[in-house]
Amino acid sequence: MNELRWLLLALMLFLVALPALSAGTETDVPPLWWSGLALVTAAGLIPVALRYTPSGDDGED
Amino acid sequence: MTDSTLPINIGYWLLAFSPIVLLLVLLAVLRWKAPEAGPVGMLLAAVVALVFFRTPFETLAVGVGKGIWDAVFILLVIWPALLLYRVGTAAGAFDALRRGLSRYSRNHVFLVLGFGWVFASFMQGIAGFGAPIAIVAPLLLAVGVRPVYAVAIPLIGHAWANMFGTLAVGWIATLQVVDLDDEISTALITAVLLAPVTLMAGVTIAWMAGKGRGVRVAWPLILIISALHAGLQFVIMYWEPLLSAFLASTVALAALYPLSRWSRYREPARDVRERPAMRDDAGEGDEAESEPTMGLGWALLPYAVLTLVAVVTLAVPPVVDLLDQIEFGPPFPGADTGFDVVNEGERPYSPIAPFTHPGFPLAVAVLTTWLVYRARGFYAARRRQEGSQPIWSSLATDATPASVAILSFLVLAAVMEHSGQTDVLAQGLEQVSPPLVYAFLANVVGLIGAFMTSSNTASNVLFAQLQQGVAAGTGLSGNAVVAAQSAGGAIGNAVAPANIVLGTGTAGIVGQEGAVLRKTLPWTVAAAVVIGLLTLLFV
């Protein structure tokens, strides 16, 4: 996967986390909001990890 | 907020400040890209919240969720704005715009001020939420401005209009969180504090366009536009604060036409030799090139549609009332911390009304433009000249890193708010400052709020009540301190990372946010000093 696709994945993780966080906290279902927090943590770590990963693909379209 | 048991001391203040400092260092000193720096700041804010601010994980989850929703509001502006840029580029509209405008003015100082200051302010008057940056940056690129300056210039140029722009949503929100003993006085003081901000913007942008000679060429224009911006906003404030920035910036925009007929601004500024903001190859519009794919009128079509739809859907009360009936947002429960910081439940939280959202006029403009340009064969003509012009893959390249950055910035802000870090920042300033020093620094609190949230409105919602409380406790004028908060929130938008990313996305320079910040930060600091000094006259 090139850098752009990894960032697209991070973006998706952020957006998918939103309903989990809202529904999980609103209906008091901890596994749901915990999964939301996990998704956001993963989304936040992806761009940082990319910075320290040698890029072999510039991702030009 | 005031019932919390938050420890207000230097250690906690520094802890609360650490995510902001980290963000500034990563962006401006170490030159990280915004999509990399934002998540690091976000994760630090979460760790500080959990470890030091007694924030339960569930409260953190509520804060993170609200931050993502706040970011979605902004993303619904940036995505259609980026698409509008790509649709225009693929049809050759920016090339046509540059060459079409050169028939009216070949003076780069005039064009840079016209787009970066006057048009950006006009866009802020109606749309706001970063749209002026995302829309104006590509226009400045089209007239030959270097990409970093193309982002920095509208950031500085639109700042004065943030408080009463977007039909004064910031003012409406302020009135919801504080009870002012004299609303009109507060509004008028805010207008006075913002007056030097627009003047400073004009001078700074002229300096960027041509150093001292640029300012010498531009000074009549700067004085006229500043007087229209600041003077009309002040006068209209007596009648209707909600329209003050919109009408003032509209009249200023209209004034550009007669000014463009003046030989001083019609002809090239040939004696302006130092042009830091301009590309080396930026000509005066007289170079020999292939014919543009369209005329100036067609190139301006998206902006005409944008303006028309924005005015109808955002400024005509019966239409707004009708369209506002459809809205949605995610529900969130109340959440508190071990320091008794309480965040009320909201069901729905900050609902979005899609048809009165500032992204809606942009989306209509994109669709109309695409259909018309396609029907007139502009895309095919451009392909013959320049080869294939991909729209969707270019959009993904621009939008994805910018979106990740904005999401992380807004989550950072929400986590700081829900954990009480934001309260500690403001209350810490209050405790160490004698009244007059506090009055001088009151706008800095607003500035910090806008830096974190990229919104004057959000900054006032966060801090206006606190600022009024401090004023009451120290014998300062509450009206003046709330006005300073509002003015600080306005200029804070020029350094807000989320706003900068809106520009770097459309200017195609994602990753150079630090370079833009280094251009806008000195101006913002200078504006904060001027606002601080002026505030002393009113407290």
Coordinates of C-alpha atoms in Angstrom, one line a residue:
Chain A
M1 CA 0.0 0.0 0.0
N2 CA 1.3 3.5 -0.8
E3 CA 1.3 6.4 1.7
L4 CA -1.9 7.9 0.3
R5 CA -3.8 4.6 0.8
W6 CA -2.5 4.3 4.4
L7 CA -3.8 7.8 5.1
L8 CA -7.1 7.0 3.5
L9 CA -7.3 4.0 5.9
A10 CA -6.6 6.4 8.8
L11 CA -9.3 8.7 7.6
M12 CA -11.8 5.8 7.4
L13 CA -10.9 4.6 10.9
F14 CA -11.6 8.0 12.3
L15 CA -15.0 8.1 10.6
V16 CA -16.0 4.5 11.4
A17 CA -15.1 5.3 15.1
L18 CA -17.7 8.0 15.3
P19 CA -20.9 5.9 15.4
A20 CA -19.2 3.4 17.7
L21 CA -18.2 6.2 20.2
S22 CA -21.6 7.8 20.0
A23 CA -23.7 4.7 20.3
G24 CA -21.4 3.0 22.8
T25 CA -21.4 5.9 25.2
E26 CA -25.1 6.8 24.7
T27 CA -26.3 3.3 25.3
D28 CA -23.6 2.4 27.8
V29 CA -22.1 -0.5 25.9
P30 CA -18.4 -0.3 26.8
P31 CA -17.1 -2.8 24.2
L32 CA -18.5 -0.4 21.5
W33 CA -16.9 2.8 22.7
W34 CA -13.7 0.9 23.6
S35 CA -13.6 -0.3 19.9
G36 CA -14.1 3.4 18.9
L37 CA -11.1 4.5 21.0
A38 CA -9.0 1.6 19.6
L39 CA -9.9 2.7 16.0
V40 CA -9.0 6.3 16.7
T41 CA -5.7 5.3 18.3
A42 CA -4.9 3.2 15.3
A43 CA -5.8 6.0 13.0
G44 CA -3.5 8.4 14.9
L45 CA -0.6 6.0 14.8
I46 CA -0.7 5.3 11.1
P47 CA 0.6 8.8 10.0
V48 CA 3.3 8.7 12.7
A49 CA 4.4 5.2 11.6
L50 CA 4.5 6.3 8.0
R51 CA 6.9 9.1 8.9
Y52 CA 9.4 6.5 10.2
T53 CA 8.8 3.9 7.4
P54 CA 11.0 4.0 4.4
S55 CA 8.8 4.7 1.4
G56 CA 9.3 2.5 -1.6
D57 CA 6.3 3.9 -3.5
D58 CA 5.5 7.5 -4.0
G59 CA 1.9 6.7 -4.8
E60 CA 1.7 8.7 -7.9
D61 CA -1.6 8.1 -9.8
Chain B
M1 CA -17.1 24.7 34.7
T2 CA -16.6 27.0 37.7
D3 CA -17.5 24.2 40.2
S4 CA -14.6 22.0 39.2
T5 CA -11.8 21.2 41.6
L6 CA -9.1 21.5 38.9
P7 CA -5.7 22.3 40.4
I8 CA -4.6 25.6 38.9
N9 CA -0.9 25.7 39.3
I10 CA 2.2 26.1 37.1
G11 CA 2.7 22.3 36.8
Y12 CA -0.9 21.6 35.6
W13 CA -0.8 24.7 33.4
L14 CA 2.3 23.5 31.6
L15 CA 0.8 20.0 31.3
A16 CA -2.4 21.5 29.7
F17 CA -0.2 23.7 27.4
S18 CA 2.0 20.8 26.3
P19 CA -0.1 19.5 23.4
I20 CA -0.3 23.0 21.9
V21 CA 3.5 23.5 22.4
L22 CA 4.2 20.1 20.9
L23 CA 2.0 20.9 17.9
L24 CA 3.8 24.3 17.3
V25 CA 7.3 22.7 17.7
L26 CA 6.5 19.8 15.4
L27 CA 4.9 22.1 12.7
A28 CA 7.0 25.3 12.9
V29 CA 10.4 24.1 14.2
L30 CA 10.8 20.5 13.2
R31 CA 8.7 21.0 10.0
W32 CA 6.6 17.9 10.3
K33 CA 3.6 17.6 8.0
A34 CA 0.2 18.4 9.6
P35 CA -1.2 14.9 9.2
E36 CA 1.9 13.6 11.2
A37 CA 2.0 16.4 13.9
G38 CA -1.8 16.5 14.5
P39 CA -2.1 12.8 15.7
V40 CA 1.0 13.2 18.0
G41 CA -0.6 16.2 19.6
M42 CA -3.9 14.4 19.8
L43 CA -2.3 11.3 21.5
L44 CA -0.4 13.5 24.0
A45 CA -3.6 15.4 24.9
A46 CA -5.3 12.0 25.6
V47 CA -2.4 10.8 27.7
V48 CA -2.3 14.0 29.7
A49 CA -6.1 13.7 30.2
L50 CA -5.9 10.1 31.4
V51 CA -2.8 10.3 33.6
F52 CA -3.0 13.8 35.1
F53 CA -6.5 15.1 34.7
R54 CA -8.4 12.2 36.1
T55 CA -10.4 11.6 33.0
P56 CA -12.2 8.3 32.8
F57 CA -11.9 6.4 29.5
E58 CA -15.6 6.9 28.9
T59 CA -15.3 10.6 29.2
L60 CA -12.4 10.4 26.8
A61 CA -14.6 8.5 24.4
V62 CA -17.2 11.2 24.5
G63 CA -14.7 13.9 23.9
V64 CA -13.1 12.0 21.0
G65 CA -16.5 11.3 19.4
K66 CA -17.5 15.0 19.6
G67 CA -14.1 16.0 18.2
I68 CA -14.6 13.8 15.2
W69 CA -18.1 15.2 14.6
D70 CA -16.7 18.8 14.9
A71 CA -14.2 17.8 12.2
V72 CA -16.9 16.4 9.9
F73 CA -18.5 19.8 9.9
I74 CA -15.2 21.3 8.5
L75 CA -14.6 18.4 6.2
L76 CA -18.0 19.1 4.5
V77 CA -16.5 22.4 3.5
I78 CA -13.1 21.3 2.5
W79 CA -14.1 18.4 0.3
P80 CA -16.4 20.4 -2.1
A81 CA -13.9 23.3 -2.0
L82 CA -11.1 20.9 -3.1
L83 CA -13.4 19.4 -5.7
L84 CA -14.3 22.9 -7.1
Y85 CA -10.6 23.6 -7.5
R86 CA -10.0 20.3 -9.3
V87 CA -13.0 20.7 -11.6
G88 CA -11.9 24.2 -12.5
T89 CA -8.3 23.1 -13.1
A90 CA -9.3 20.3 -15.3
A91 CA -11.3 22.7 -17.5
G92 CA -8.6 25.4 -17.7
A93 CA -10.7 27.8 -15.6
F94 CA -7.8 29.2 -13.5
D95 CA -5.7 29.8 -16.6
A96 CA -8.6 31.6 -18.1
L97 CA -9.2 33.6 -14.9
R98 CA -5.6 34.7 -14.7
R99 CA -5.5 35.9 -18.3
G100 CA -9.1 37.3 -18.2
L101 CA -8.4 39.4 -15.2
S102 CA -5.2 40.8 -16.8
R103 CA -7.5 42.8 -19.1
Y104 CA -8.8 44.7 -16.1
S105 CA -5.6 44.9 -14.1
R106 CA -2.1 43.8 -14.7
N107 CA -0.9 45.1 -11.4
H108 CA 0.1 42.2 -9.2
V109 CA -0.2 44.2 -6.0
F110 CA -3.8 45.0 -6.8
L111 CA -4.7 41.4 -7.8
V112 CA -3.1 39.9 -4.7
L113 CA -4.9 42.4 -2.4
G114 CA -8.1 42.0 -4.4
F115 CA -8.2 38.2 -4.0
G116 CA -6.3 37.6 -0.8
W117 CA -7.8 40.4 1.3
V118 CA -11.0 41.8 -0.3
F119 CA -12.5 38.6 -1.9
A120 CA -11.4 36.4 1.1
S121 CA -13.2 38.8 3.4
F122 CA -16.3 38.7 1.3
M123 CA -16.2 34.9 1.3
Q124 CA -15.9 35.0 5.1
G125 CA -18.8 37.3 5.3
I126 CA -21.1 34.6 3.9
A127 CA -19.5 31.2 4.1
G128 CA -16.7 31.0 6.7
F129 CA -15.5 27.8 8.3
G130 CA -12.3 27.9 6.3
A131 CA -14.0 28.2 2.9
P132 CA -12.3 31.5 2.1
I133 CA -8.9 29.9 2.5
A134 CA -9.8 26.8 0.5
I135 CA -11.3 29.0 -2.3
V136 CA -8.9 31.9 -2.5
A137 CA -5.6 29.9 -2.3
P138 CA -6.1 28.4 -5.8
L139 CA -7.1 31.9 -7.2
L140 CA -3.9 33.4 -5.9
L141 CA -1.9 30.5 -7.4
A142 CA -3.6 31.4 -10.7
V143 CA -2.3 35.0 -10.6
G144 CA 1.2 33.8 -9.9
V145 CA 1.5 33.8 -6.1
R146 CA 3.9 31.3 -4.6
P147 CA 2.0 28.4 -2.9
V148 CA 3.1 29.1 0.7
Y149 CA 2.0 32.8 0.3
A150 CA -1.2 31.7 -1.5
V151 CA -2.2 30.1 1.8
A152 CA -0.8 32.6 4.2
I153 CA -2.3 35.7 2.5
P154 CA -6.0 34.7 2.7
L155 CA -5.4 33.5 6.3
I156 CA -4.3 37.0 7.2
G157 CA -6.7 38.7 4.9
H158 CA -10.0 37.2 6.1
A159 CA -9.1 37.2 9.9
W160 CA -10.8 40.5 10.8
A161 CA -14.2 39.2 9.4
N162 CA -14.2 36.0 11.5
M163 CA -16.2 37.4 14.4
F164 CA -19.1 38.9 12.5
G165 CA -18.6 36.9 9.3
T166 CA -20.7 33.8 8.5
L167 CA -23.6 36.0 9.3
A168 CA -22.2 36.6 12.8
V169 CA -22.6 33.0 14.0
G170 CA -19.7 33.8 16.5
W171 CA -21.7 36.7 17.9
I172 CA -24.9 34.6 18.2
A173 CA -23.0 31.9 20.0
T174 CA -21.5 34.4 22.4
L175 CA -24.9 35.8 23.3
Q176 CA -25.9 32.2 24.2
V177 CA -23.1 31.7 26.7
V178 CA -22.9 35.1 28.4
D179 CA -25.4 37.6 29.6
L180 CA -24.1 41.0 28.6
D181 CA -25.3 44.1 30.4
D182 CA -24.9 46.1 27.2
E183 CA -24.9 44.0 24.0
I184 CA -24.5 46.9 21.5
S185 CA -21.5 48.4 23.4
T186 CA -19.8 45.0 23.4
A187 CA -20.4 44.6 19.6
L188 CA -19.1 48.2 19.0
I189 CA -16.0 47.7 21.1
T190 CA -15.4 44.4 19.2
A191 CA -15.7 46.3 15.9
V192 CA -13.2 48.9 17.1
L193 CA -10.7 46.2 18.2
L194 CA -11.0 44.6 14.7
A195 CA -10.5 47.8 12.8
P196 CA -6.7 47.8 13.0
V197 CA -6.7 44.1 12.2
T198 CA -8.1 44.7 8.6
L199 CA -5.7 47.6 8.1
M200 CA -2.7 45.5 9.3
A201 CA -3.9 42.8 6.9
G202 CA -3.9 45.1 3.9
V203 CA -0.4 46.5 4.7
T204 CA 1.1 43.1 5.4
I205 CA -0.3 41.6 2.2
A206 CA 0.9 44.6 0.1
W207 CA 4.3 44.1 1.8
M208 CA 4.3 40.5 0.8
A209 CA 3.4 41.4 -2.8
G210 CA 6.1 44.1 -3.2
K211 CA 7.9 45.1 0.1
G212 CA 8.0 48.9 0.7
R213 CA 7.2 49.8 -2.9
G214 CA 4.3 47.5 -2.9
V215 CA 2.9 49.3 0.1
R216 CA 3.5 52.6 -1.6
V217 CA 1.6 51.5 -4.6
A218 CA -1.2 50.1 -2.6
W219 CA -1.8 52.7 0.1
P220 CA -4.8 54.4 -1.4
L221 CA -6.4 51.0 -1.9
I222 CA -5.5 49.9 1.6
L223 CA -7.0 53.0 3.1
I224 CA -10.2 52.8 1.1
I225 CA -10.8 49.1 1.7
S226 CA -9.9 49.4 5.4
A227 CA -12.3 52.3 5.8
L228 CA -15.1 50.3 4.1
H229 CA -14.4 47.1 6.1
A230 CA -14.0 48.7 9.5
G231 CA -16.1 51.8 9.1
L232 CA -19.1 50.0 7.6
Q233 CA -18.9 47.2 10.1
F234 CA -19.0 49.7 12.9
V235 CA -21.9 51.7 11.5
I236 CA -24.0 48.7 10.4
M237 CA -23.5 47.3 13.9
Y238 CA -26.0 49.8 15.2
W239 CA -28.6 48.5 12.9
E240 CA -27.9 44.7 12.5
P241 CA -24.7 43.1 13.8
L242 CA -25.6 39.9 12.0
L243 CA -25.1 41.6 8.6
S244 CA -22.2 43.9 9.5
A245 CA -19.3 42.0 8.1
F246 CA -21.2 40.6 5.2
L247 CA -22.4 44.1 4.0
A248 CA -19.1 45.8 4.7
S249 CA -17.1 43.2 2.8
T250 CA -19.6 43.2 -0.1
V251 CA -19.3 47.0 -0.6
A252 CA -15.5 46.6 -0.4
L253 CA -15.6 44.0 -3.1
A254 CA -17.8 46.2 -5.3
A255 CA -15.3 49.0 -4.8
L256 CA -12.6 47.0 -6.6
Y257 CA -14.2 47.6 -10.0
P258 CA -13.8 51.4 -10.0
L259 CA -10.4 51.0 -8.4
S260 CA -9.3 48.7 -11.3
R261 CA -10.1 51.5 -13.8
W262 CA -7.6 53.7 -12.1
S263 CA -4.3 53.6 -14.1
R264 CA -2.4 53.2 -10.8
Y265 CA -4.0 49.7 -10.5
R266 CA -4.7 48.9 -14.1
E267 CA -1.1 49.0 -15.3
P268 CA 1.7 46.7 -14.1
A269 CA 3.6 47.8 -11.0
R270 CA 6.9 47.8 -12.9
D271 CA 8.9 49.7 -10.3
V272 CA 8.0 47.1 -7.7
R273 CA 11.1 44.9 -8.1
E274 CA 11.1 42.9 -4.9
R275 CA 8.1 40.6 -5.0
P276 CA 8.5 37.9 -2.3
A277 CA 5.0 36.5 -2.7
M278 CA 5.2 36.1 -6.5
R279 CA 6.7 33.3 -8.5
D280 CA 9.8 34.2 -10.6
D281 CA 7.9 33.3 -13.7
A282 CA 4.8 35.2 -12.8
G283 CA 4.3 37.6 -15.7
E284 CA 2.0 40.6 -16.0
G285 CA -0.4 38.8 -18.3
D286 CA 1.2 39.7 -21.6
E287 CA 3.1 36.5 -22.3
A288 CA 2.4 34.5 -25.5
E289 CA 0.5 31.4 -24.6
S290 CA -2.0 29.1 -26.2
E291 CA -5.6 30.4 -26.1
P292 CA -7.4 29.7 -22.8
T293 CA -10.2 27.2 -23.1
M294 CA -12.8 29.7 -21.9
G295 CA -13.5 33.3 -21.4
L296 CA -13.4 35.2 -18.1
G297 CA -17.2 35.0 -17.6
W298 CA -17.2 31.2 -17.7
A299 CA -14.2 31.1 -15.4
L300 CA -16.1 33.2 -12.9
L301 CA -19.2 31.0 -13.1
P302 CA -18.5 28.9 -10.0
Y303 CA -18.0 32.0 -7.9
A304 CA -21.2 33.6 -9.1
V305 CA -23.2 30.4 -8.4
L306 CA -21.4 30.1 -5.0
T307 CA -22.3 33.6 -4.0
L308 CA -25.9 33.4 -5.2
V309 CA -26.6 30.1 -3.5
A310 CA -24.8 31.2 -0.3
V311 CA -26.8 34.5 -0.1
V312 CA -30.1 32.7 -0.7
T313 CA -29.5 29.8 1.7
L314 CA -27.6 31.6 4.4
A315 CA -28.9 35.2 4.4
V316 CA -32.6 35.1 3.6
P317 CA -34.4 34.4 6.9
P318 CA -37.5 32.6 5.5
V319 CA -35.4 30.3 3.4
V320 CA -33.0 29.7 6.2
D321 CA -35.9 28.9 8.6
L322 CA -37.3 26.4 6.0
L323 CA -34.0 24.7 5.2
D324 CA -32.9 24.6 8.9
Q325 CA -35.7 22.2 9.7
I326 CA -33.7 19.3 8.4
E327 CA -30.7 18.6 10.7
F328 CA -28.9 15.7 12.3
G329 CA -26.1 14.9 14.7
P330 CA -24.9 12.0 16.9
P331 CA -26.1 11.9 20.5
F332 CA -23.6 11.9 23.4
P333 CA -24.3 11.5 27.1
G334 CA -23.0 13.7 29.9
A335 CA -19.5 13.0 31.0
D336 CA -17.4 14.2 33.9
T337 CA -13.9 13.8 35.3
G338 CA -12.3 13.1 38.7
F339 CA -11.8 16.9 39.0
D340 CA -15.6 17.5 38.6
V341 CA -15.3 18.9 35.1
V342 CA -18.8 18.4 33.8
N343 CA -19.8 18.2 30.2
E344 CA -23.6 18.1 29.7
G345 CA -25.2 15.5 27.5
E346 CA -26.4 16.7 24.1
R347 CA -28.9 14.8 21.9
P348 CA -28.1 15.5 19.1
Y349 CA -24.7 17.0 19.6
S350 CA -24.0 20.1 17.4
P351 CA -26.4 19.1 14.6
I352 CA -25.6 19.8 11.0
A353 CA -28.3 21.3 8.8
P354 CA -27.1 20.1 5.4
F355 CA -28.9 22.8 3.3
T356 CA -27.7 25.7 5.4
H357 CA -24.2 24.3 5.9
P358 CA -21.5 26.3 4.2
G359 CA -20.5 23.3 2.2
F360 CA -23.9 23.3 0.4
P361 CA -23.4 26.3 -1.8
L362 CA -20.0 24.9 -2.6
A363 CA -21.5 21.6 -3.6
V364 CA -24.1 23.3 -5.8
A365 CA -21.3 25.4 -7.4
V366 CA -19.3 22.2 -8.1
L367 CA -22.2 20.4 -9.7
T368 CA -23.3 23.4 -11.8
T369 CA -19.8 24.1 -12.9
W370 CA -19.1 20.5 -13.9
L371 CA -22.3 20.2 -15.9
V372 CA -21.8 23.5 -17.7
Y373 CA -18.1 23.1 -18.5
R374 CA -18.8 19.6 -19.7
A375 CA -21.6 20.7 -21.9
R376 CA -19.5 23.5 -23.4
G377 CA -16.6 21.1 -24.1
F378 CA -14.0 22.8 -21.9
Y379 CA -12.7 19.5 -20.5
A380 CA -12.1 18.1 -23.9
A381 CA -10.4 21.3 -25.0
R382 CA -8.1 21.3 -22.0
R383 CA -7.2 17.7 -22.5
R384 CA -6.1 18.5 -26.0
Q385 CA -3.8 21.2 -24.7
E386 CA -2.4 19.7 -21.5
G387 CA -3.3 16.0 -21.6
S388 CA -5.4 14.1 -19.1
Q389 CA -6.5 16.1 -16.1
P390 CA -7.7 13.5 -13.4
I391 CA -10.2 15.0 -11.0
W392 CA -11.0 12.2 -8.5
S393 CA -7.4 10.9 -8.0
S394 CA -6.2 14.5 -7.5
L395 CA -9.0 15.1 -5.1
A396 CA -8.0 12.1 -3.0
T397 CA -4.3 13.2 -3.1
D398 CA -5.3 16.7 -1.8
A399 CA -8.1 15.7 0.6
T400 CA -6.9 12.7 2.4
P401 CA -3.9 14.1 4.3
A402 CA -5.8 17.4 5.0
S403 CA -8.7 15.4 6.4
V404 CA -6.5 13.3 8.7
A405 CA -4.9 16.5 10.0
I406 CA -8.2 18.2 10.6
L407 CA -9.7 15.2 12.4
S408 CA -6.7 15.0 14.7
F409 CA -6.7 18.7 15.5
L410 CA -10.4 18.8 16.4
V411 CA -10.1 15.6 18.5
L412 CA -7.2 17.2 20.3
A413 CA -9.3 20.3 21.1
A414 CA -12.3 18.2 22.3
V415 CA -10.1 16.1 24.5
M416 CA -8.6 19.1 26.1
E417 CA -12.0 20.6 26.7
H418 CA -13.6 17.5 28.2
S419 CA -10.6 16.8 30.5
G420 CA -10.4 20.3 31.8
Q421 CA -7.1 21.2 30.2
T422 CA -8.7 24.1 28.4
D423 CA -10.1 25.5 31.7
V424 CA -6.7 25.2 33.4
L425 CA -5.1 27.2 30.5
A426 CA -7.6 30.1 30.9
Q427 CA -7.8 30.1 34.6
G428 CA -4.1 29.9 35.0
L429 CA -3.7 33.1 33.0
E430 CA -6.4 34.7 35.1
Q431 CA -4.7 33.8 38.4
V432 CA -1.2 35.2 37.7
S433 CA -2.3 38.4 35.9
P434 CA -3.0 41.7 37.6
P435 CA -6.2 43.3 36.1
L436 CA -4.6 45.5 33.5
V437 CA -2.2 42.7 32.4
Y438 CA -5.2 40.4 32.2
A439 CA -7.1 43.0 30.1
F440 CA -4.1 43.1 27.8
L441 CA -3.9 39.3 27.6
A442 CA -7.7 38.7 27.3
N443 CA -7.5 38.5 23.5
V444 CA -4.7 35.9 23.8
V445 CA -7.2 33.5 25.5
G446 CA -9.5 33.9 22.5
L447 CA -6.6 33.4 20.2
I448 CA -5.6 30.1 21.9
G449 CA -9.2 28.9 21.7
A450 CA -9.3 29.7 17.9
F451 CA -5.9 28.1 17.5
M452 CA -7.2 24.9 19.0
T453 CA -10.6 24.7 17.3
S454 CA -10.0 26.8 14.1
S455 CA -13.2 28.6 15.0
N456 CA -14.0 32.0 16.5
T457 CA -17.4 30.7 17.5
A458 CA -16.0 27.6 19.3
S459 CA -13.4 29.8 21.1
N460 CA -16.1 32.1 22.4
V461 CA -18.2 29.2 23.5
L462 CA -15.2 27.8 25.4
F463 CA -14.0 31.0 27.0
A464 CA -16.4 33.9 26.9
Q465 CA -18.2 32.9 30.1
L466 CA -14.9 32.5 31.9
Q467 CA -13.6 35.8 30.6
Q468 CA -16.7 37.6 31.8
G469 CA -16.3 35.9 35.2
V470 CA -12.7 37.1 35.5
A471 CA -13.8 40.6 34.5
A472 CA -16.4 40.7 37.2
G473 CA -14.0 39.5 39.8
T474 CA -11.2 41.9 38.9
G475 CA -13.4 45.0 38.4
L476 CA -12.7 45.1 34.6
S477 CA -15.4 45.9 32.1
G478 CA -17.1 42.6 31.1
N479 CA -18.1 44.1 27.8
A480 CA -14.6 45.1 26.9
V481 CA -13.1 41.7 28.0
V482 CA -15.6 39.7 26.0
A483 CA -14.9 42.0 23.0
A484 CA -11.2 41.3 23.4
Q485 CA -11.9 37.6 23.6
S486 CA -13.9 37.9 20.3
A487 CA -11.2 39.9 18.6
G488 CA -8.5 37.4 19.7
G489 CA -10.6 34.5 18.4
A490 CA -10.8 36.3 15.1
I491 CA -7.0 36.6 14.6
G492 CA -6.4 33.2 16.0
N493 CA -7.9 31.8 12.8
A494 CA -4.8 32.9 10.9
V495 CA -2.6 30.5 12.8
A496 CA -5.1 27.6 13.4
P497 CA -3.5 24.5 12.0
A498 CA -6.9 23.2 10.7
N499 CA -7.3 26.4 8.7
I500 CA -3.8 26.2 7.4
V501 CA -4.4 22.6 6.2
L502 CA -7.5 23.8 4.3
G503 CA -5.2 26.1 2.3
T504 CA -2.2 23.7 1.8
G505 CA -4.7 21.1 0.6
T506 CA -6.1 23.3 -2.2
A507 CA -2.7 24.9 -3.0
G508 CA -1.2 21.4 -3.4
I509 CA 1.5 21.8 -0.7
V510 CA 0.3 19.5 2.1
G511 CA 3.3 19.1 4.4
Q512 CA 4.3 22.8 4.2
E513 CA 2.0 23.9 7.1
G514 CA 5.0 25.0 9.1
A515 CA 6.2 27.3 6.4
V516 CA 2.8 28.9 6.3
L517 CA 2.6 29.2 10.1
R518 CA 6.0 31.0 10.1
K519 CA 4.4 33.6 7.7
T520 CA 1.2 34.1 9.7
L521 CA 2.5 33.8 13.2
P522 CA 4.4 37.2 13.4
W523 CA 1.4 39.0 12.0
T524 CA -0.9 37.4 14.5
V525 CA 1.4 38.2 17.4
A526 CA 1.5 41.9 16.3
A527 CA -2.3 42.0 15.9
A528 CA -2.7 40.5 19.4
V529 CA -0.4 43.2 20.8
V530 CA -2.4 46.0 19.1
I531 CA -5.7 44.5 20.2
G532 CA -4.3 44.2 23.8
L533 CA -3.3 47.8 23.9
L534 CA -6.6 49.0 22.4
T535 CA -8.5 46.9 25.0
L536 CA -6.8 48.9 27.8
L537 CA -8.8 52.0 26.5
F538 CA -12.1 50.3 27.2
V539 CA -11.6 48.4 30.5

